mmCIF file of C-alpha atoms in Angstrom:
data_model
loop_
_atom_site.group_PDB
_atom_site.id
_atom_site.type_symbol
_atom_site.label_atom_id
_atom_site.label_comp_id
_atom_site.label_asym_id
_atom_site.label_seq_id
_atom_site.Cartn_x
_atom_site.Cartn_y
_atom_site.Cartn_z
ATOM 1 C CA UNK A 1 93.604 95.974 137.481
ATOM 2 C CA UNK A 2 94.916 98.330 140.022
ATOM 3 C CA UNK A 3 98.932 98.215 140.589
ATOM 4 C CA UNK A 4 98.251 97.146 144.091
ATOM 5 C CA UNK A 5 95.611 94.402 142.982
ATOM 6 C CA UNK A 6 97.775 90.923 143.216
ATOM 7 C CA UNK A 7 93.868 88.939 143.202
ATOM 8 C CA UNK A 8 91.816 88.300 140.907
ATOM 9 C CA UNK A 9 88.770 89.119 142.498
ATOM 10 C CA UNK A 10 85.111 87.712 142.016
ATOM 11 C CA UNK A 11 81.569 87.745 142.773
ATOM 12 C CA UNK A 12 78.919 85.082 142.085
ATOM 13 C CA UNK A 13 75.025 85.159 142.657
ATOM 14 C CA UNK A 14 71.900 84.336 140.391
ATOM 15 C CA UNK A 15 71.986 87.615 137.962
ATOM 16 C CA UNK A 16 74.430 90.642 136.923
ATOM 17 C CA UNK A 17 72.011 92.954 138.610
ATOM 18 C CA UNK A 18 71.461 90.806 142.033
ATOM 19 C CA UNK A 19 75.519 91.282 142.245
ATOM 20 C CA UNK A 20 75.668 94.375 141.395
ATOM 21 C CA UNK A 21 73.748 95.435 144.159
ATOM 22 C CA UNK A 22 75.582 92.950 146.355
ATOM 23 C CA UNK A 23 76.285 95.409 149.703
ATOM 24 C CA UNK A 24 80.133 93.782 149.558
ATOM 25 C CA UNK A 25 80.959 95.141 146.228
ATOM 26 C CA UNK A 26 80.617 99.287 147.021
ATOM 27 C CA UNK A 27 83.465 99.433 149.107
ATOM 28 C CA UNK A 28 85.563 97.149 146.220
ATOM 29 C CA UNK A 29 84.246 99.581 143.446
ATOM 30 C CA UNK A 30 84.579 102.797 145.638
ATOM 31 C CA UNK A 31 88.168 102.285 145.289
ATOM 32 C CA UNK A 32 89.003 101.266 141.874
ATOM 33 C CA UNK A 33 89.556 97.334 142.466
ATOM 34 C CA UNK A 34 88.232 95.475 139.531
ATOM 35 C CA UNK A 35 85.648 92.780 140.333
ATOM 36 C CA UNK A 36 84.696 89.750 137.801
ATOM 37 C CA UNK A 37 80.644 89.325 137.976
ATOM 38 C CA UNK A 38 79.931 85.786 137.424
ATOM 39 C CA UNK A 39 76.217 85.226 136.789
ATOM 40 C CA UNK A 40 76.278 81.936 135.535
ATOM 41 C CA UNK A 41 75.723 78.027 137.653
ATOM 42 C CA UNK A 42 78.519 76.879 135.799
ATOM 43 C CA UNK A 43 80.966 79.596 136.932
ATOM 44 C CA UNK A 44 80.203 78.924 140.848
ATOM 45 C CA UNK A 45 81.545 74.667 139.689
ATOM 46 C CA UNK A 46 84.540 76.083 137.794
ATOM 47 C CA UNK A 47 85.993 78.696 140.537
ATOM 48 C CA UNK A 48 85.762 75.943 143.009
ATOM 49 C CA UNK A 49 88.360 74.121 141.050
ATOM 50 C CA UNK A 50 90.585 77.559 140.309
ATOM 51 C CA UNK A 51 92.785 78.610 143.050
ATOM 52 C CA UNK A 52 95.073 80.491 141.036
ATOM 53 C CA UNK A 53 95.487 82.238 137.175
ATOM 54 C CA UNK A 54 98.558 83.067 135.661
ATOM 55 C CA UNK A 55 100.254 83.545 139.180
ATOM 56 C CA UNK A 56 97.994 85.757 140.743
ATOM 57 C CA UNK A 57 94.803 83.983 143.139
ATOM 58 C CA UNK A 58 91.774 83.617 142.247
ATOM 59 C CA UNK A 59 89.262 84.698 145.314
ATOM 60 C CA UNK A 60 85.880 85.174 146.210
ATOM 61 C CA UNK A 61 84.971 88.598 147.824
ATOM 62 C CA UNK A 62 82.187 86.784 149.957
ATOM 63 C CA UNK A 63 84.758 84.816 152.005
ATOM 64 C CA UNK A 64 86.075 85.916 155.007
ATOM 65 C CA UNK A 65 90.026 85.223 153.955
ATOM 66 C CA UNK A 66 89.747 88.277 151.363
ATOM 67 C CA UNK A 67 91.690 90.952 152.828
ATOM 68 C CA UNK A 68 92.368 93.356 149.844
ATOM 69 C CA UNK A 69 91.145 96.510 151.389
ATOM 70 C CA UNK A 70 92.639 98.250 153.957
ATOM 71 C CA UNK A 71 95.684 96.844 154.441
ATOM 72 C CA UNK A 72 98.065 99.544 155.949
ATOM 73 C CA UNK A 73 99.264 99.821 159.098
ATOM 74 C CA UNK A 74 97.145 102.745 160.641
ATOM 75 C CA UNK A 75 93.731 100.849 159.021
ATOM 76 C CA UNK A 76 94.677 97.600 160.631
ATOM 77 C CA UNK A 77 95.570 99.299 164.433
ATOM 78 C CA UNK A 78 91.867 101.063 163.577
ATOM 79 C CA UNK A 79 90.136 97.657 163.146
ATOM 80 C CA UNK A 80 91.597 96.026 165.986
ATOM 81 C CA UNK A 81 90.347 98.977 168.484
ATOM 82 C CA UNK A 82 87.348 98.584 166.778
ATOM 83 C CA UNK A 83 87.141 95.043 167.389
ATOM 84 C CA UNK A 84 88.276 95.531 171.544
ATOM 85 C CA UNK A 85 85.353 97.757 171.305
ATOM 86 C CA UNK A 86 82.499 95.987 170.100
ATOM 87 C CA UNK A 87 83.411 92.977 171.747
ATOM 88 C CA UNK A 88 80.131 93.220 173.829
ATOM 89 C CA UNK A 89 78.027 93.468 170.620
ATOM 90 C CA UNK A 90 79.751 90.347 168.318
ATOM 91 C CA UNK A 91 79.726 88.474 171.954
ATOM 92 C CA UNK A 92 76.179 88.798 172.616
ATOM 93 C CA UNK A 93 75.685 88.092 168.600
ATOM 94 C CA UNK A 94 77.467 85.065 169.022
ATOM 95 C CA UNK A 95 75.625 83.317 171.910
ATOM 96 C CA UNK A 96 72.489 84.469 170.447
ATOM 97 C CA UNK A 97 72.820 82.862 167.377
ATOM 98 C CA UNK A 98 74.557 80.026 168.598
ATOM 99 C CA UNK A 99 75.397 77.161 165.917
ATOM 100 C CA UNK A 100 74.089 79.612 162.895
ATOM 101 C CA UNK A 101 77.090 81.141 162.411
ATOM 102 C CA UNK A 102 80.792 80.124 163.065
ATOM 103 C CA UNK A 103 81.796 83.219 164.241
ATOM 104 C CA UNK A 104 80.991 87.201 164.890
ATOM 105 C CA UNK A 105 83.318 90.042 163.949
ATOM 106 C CA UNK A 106 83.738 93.086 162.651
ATOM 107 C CA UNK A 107 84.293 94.026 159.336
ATOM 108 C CA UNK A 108 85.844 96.750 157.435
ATOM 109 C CA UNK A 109 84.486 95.719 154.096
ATOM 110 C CA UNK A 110 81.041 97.024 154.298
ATOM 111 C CA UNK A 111 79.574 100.387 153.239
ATOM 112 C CA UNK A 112 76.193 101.061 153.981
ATOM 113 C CA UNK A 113 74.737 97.936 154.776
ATOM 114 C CA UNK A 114 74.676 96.866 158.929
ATOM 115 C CA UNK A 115 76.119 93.271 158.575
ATOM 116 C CA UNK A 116 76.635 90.600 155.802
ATOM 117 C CA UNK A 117 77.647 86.858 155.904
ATOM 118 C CA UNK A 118 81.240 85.780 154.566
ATOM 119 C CA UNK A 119 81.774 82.216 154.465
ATOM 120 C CA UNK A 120 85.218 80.624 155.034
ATOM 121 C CA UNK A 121 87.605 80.143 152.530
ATOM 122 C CA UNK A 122 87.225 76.162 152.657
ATOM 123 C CA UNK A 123 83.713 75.500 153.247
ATOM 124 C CA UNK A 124 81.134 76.134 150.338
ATOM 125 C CA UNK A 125 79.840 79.728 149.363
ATOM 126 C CA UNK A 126 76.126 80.659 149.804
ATOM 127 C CA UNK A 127 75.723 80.099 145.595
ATOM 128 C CA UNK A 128 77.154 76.789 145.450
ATOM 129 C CA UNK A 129 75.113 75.676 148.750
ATOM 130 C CA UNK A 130 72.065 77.064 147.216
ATOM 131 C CA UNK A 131 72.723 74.981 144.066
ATOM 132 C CA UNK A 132 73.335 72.023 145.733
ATOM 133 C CA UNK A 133 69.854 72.399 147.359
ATOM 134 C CA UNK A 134 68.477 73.151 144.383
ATOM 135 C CA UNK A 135 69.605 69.310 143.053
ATOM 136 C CA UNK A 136 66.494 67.181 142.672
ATOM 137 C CA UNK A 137 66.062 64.111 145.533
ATOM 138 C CA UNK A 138 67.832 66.248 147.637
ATOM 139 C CA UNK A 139 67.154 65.762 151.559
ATOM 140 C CA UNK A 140 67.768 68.522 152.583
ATOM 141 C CA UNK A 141 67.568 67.225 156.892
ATOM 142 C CA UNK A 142 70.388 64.531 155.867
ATOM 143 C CA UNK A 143 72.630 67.053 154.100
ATOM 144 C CA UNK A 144 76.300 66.280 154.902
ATOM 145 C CA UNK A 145 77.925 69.321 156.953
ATOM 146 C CA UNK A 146 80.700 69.890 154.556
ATOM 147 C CA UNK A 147 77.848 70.327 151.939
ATOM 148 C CA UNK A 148 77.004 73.519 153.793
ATOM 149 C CA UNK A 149 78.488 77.047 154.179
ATOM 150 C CA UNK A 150 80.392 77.793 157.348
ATOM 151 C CA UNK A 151 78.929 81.111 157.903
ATOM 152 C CA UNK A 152 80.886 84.304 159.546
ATOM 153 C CA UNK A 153 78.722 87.326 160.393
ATOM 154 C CA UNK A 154 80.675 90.672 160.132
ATOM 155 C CA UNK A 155 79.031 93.573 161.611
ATOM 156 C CA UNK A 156 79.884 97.751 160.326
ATOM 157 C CA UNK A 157 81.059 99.407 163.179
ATOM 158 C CA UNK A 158 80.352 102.615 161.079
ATOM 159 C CA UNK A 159 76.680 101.753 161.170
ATOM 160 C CA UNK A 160 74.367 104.129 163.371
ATOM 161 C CA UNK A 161 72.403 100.395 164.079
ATOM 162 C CA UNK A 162 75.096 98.969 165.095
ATOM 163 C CA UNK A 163 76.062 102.174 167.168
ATOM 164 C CA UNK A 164 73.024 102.365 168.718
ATOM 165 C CA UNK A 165 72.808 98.256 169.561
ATOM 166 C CA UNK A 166 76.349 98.395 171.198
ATOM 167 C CA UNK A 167 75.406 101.199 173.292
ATOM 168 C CA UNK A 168 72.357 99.655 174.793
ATOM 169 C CA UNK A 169 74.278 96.178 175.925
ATOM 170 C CA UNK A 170 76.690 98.384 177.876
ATOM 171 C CA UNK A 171 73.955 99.906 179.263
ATOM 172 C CA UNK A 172 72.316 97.031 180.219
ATOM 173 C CA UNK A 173 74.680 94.472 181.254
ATOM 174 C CA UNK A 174 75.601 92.621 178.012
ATOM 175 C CA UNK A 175 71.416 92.000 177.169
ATOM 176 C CA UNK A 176 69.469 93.465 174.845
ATOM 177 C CA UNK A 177 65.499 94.697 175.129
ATOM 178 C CA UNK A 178 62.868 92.296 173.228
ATOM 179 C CA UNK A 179 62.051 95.046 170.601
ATOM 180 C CA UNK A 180 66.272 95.194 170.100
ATOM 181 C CA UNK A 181 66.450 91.348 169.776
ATOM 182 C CA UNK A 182 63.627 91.281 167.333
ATOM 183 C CA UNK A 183 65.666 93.916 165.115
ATOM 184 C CA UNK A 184 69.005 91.812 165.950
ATOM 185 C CA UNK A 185 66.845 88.376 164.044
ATOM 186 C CA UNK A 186 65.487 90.847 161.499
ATOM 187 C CA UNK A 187 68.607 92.267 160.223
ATOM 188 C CA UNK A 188 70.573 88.737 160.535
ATOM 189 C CA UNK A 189 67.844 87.450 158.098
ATOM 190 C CA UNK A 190 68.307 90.290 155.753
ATOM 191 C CA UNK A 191 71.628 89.621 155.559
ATOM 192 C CA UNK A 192 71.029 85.972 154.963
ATOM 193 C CA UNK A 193 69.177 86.982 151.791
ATOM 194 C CA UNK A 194 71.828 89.710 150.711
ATOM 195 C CA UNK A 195 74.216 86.739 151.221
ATOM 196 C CA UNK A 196 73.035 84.812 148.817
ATOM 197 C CA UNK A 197 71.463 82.182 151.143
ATOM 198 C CA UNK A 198 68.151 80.814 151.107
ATOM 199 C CA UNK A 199 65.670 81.432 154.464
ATOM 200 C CA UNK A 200 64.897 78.186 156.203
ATOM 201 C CA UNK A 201 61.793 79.242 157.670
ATOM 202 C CA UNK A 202 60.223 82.182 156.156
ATOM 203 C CA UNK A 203 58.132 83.309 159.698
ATOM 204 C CA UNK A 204 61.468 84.108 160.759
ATOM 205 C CA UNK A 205 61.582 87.394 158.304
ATOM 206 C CA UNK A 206 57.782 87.822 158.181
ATOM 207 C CA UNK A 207 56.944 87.803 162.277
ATOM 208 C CA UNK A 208 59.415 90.667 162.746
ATOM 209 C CA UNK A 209 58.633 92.809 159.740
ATOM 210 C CA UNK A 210 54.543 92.726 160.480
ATOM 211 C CA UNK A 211 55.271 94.360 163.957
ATOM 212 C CA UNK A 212 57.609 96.684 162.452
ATOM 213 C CA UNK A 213 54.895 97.643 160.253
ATOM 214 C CA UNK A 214 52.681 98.419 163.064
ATOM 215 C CA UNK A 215 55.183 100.779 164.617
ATOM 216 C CA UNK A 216 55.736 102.515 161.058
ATOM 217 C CA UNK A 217 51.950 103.435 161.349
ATOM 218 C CA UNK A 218 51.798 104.756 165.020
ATOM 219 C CA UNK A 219 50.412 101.181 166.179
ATOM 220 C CA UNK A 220 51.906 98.799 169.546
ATOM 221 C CA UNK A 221 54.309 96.325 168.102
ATOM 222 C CA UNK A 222 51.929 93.837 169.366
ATOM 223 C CA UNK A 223 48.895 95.056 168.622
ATOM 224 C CA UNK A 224 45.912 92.695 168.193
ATOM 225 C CA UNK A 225 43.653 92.125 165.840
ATOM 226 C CA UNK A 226 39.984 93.073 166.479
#
């Protein structure tokens, strides 16, 4: 591990290659930090029960308590500017999506992807919730709350999306148009699947994509059928 590396640091999900694509581990990789890629059920049961190895912690890169990267001075003053200034954008977020997330900020561990969910250090992560609904007799309407993942959306302030989206609310009073807010669900469902996490209701993906489709070939977002 790195000299600076005090963690050790992990990633679960449902294959090698689903993680390895996982949008949180570029920036990890980028810069030399060495990342354990647990593929197996088991492992998500056994690192719930390992806070710690030979001294050093044992941590999840998909919760929000993880801050490994970017942890001198100048980086952290840049992040809290960043913060003051897309307070309009994670505000709007946060009412919009009300009880669906815990919180909205920004982040300063993504790459190329627009947003990702983190969940908090205590609550479950998106594998082990996704296991636990996976468990046979399962209701999943009566599931307890602690049973589910407290989820925090970061957004990239890097991203020309998230540029773009920030822009418009100050331009518009802190609201966004219906074609924006369509893109807003869209990507916040994406990121629910690069999370990990399973979509509730699949029209919630589909609805938005089909009229995005439409654009893509020169049509009327809503565009009927003859």
């Amino acid at each position: 591990m790195k000299d600076d590396q005090d963690t050790i640091l992990y990633l679960s999900g449902d294959s090698k290659d689903s993680i390895l694509r996982s949008p949180i581990l570029q920036k990890y990789t980028n810069q030399g930090y060495e990342v354990l890629i647990l593929d197996d059920p088991i492992d998500e049961f056994t690192t719930q029960h390992l806070s710690e190895y030979e001294k050093r912690k044992v941590k999840s890169i998909s919760k929000d308590d993880v801050q490994i990267l970017d942890n001198d001075e100048v980086a952290k003053k840049k992040l809290q500017k960043l913060k003051e200034m897309y307070k309009p954008l994670t505000d709007w977020y946060k009412n919009h999506l009300g009880r669906n997330v815990e919180k909205v900020s920004i982040s300063n561990k993504l790459v190329d992807a627009p947003l990702f969910i983190f969940t908090s250090q205590y609550g479950y992560s998106a594998q082990m919730e996704k296991i636990n609904k996976a468990q046979a007799f399962t209701n999943q309407e009566k599931t307890p709350s602690y049973m589910l993942a407290k989820k925090t959306l970061e957004l990239n302030p890097n991203h020309p999306v998230m540029k773009t989206m920030l822009n418009e609310i100050k331009e518009n009073d802190g609201e966004l148009s219906e074609a924006s807010t369509e893109y807003a669900n869209l990507m916040f469902q994406m990121a629910i699947l690069n999370s990990g996490f399973l979509v509730e209701n699949p029209m919630d993906l589909t609805e938005p994509l089909e009229k995005l489709i439409k654009v893509g070939f020169g049509l009327e977002r809503d565009a009927e059928v003859e």
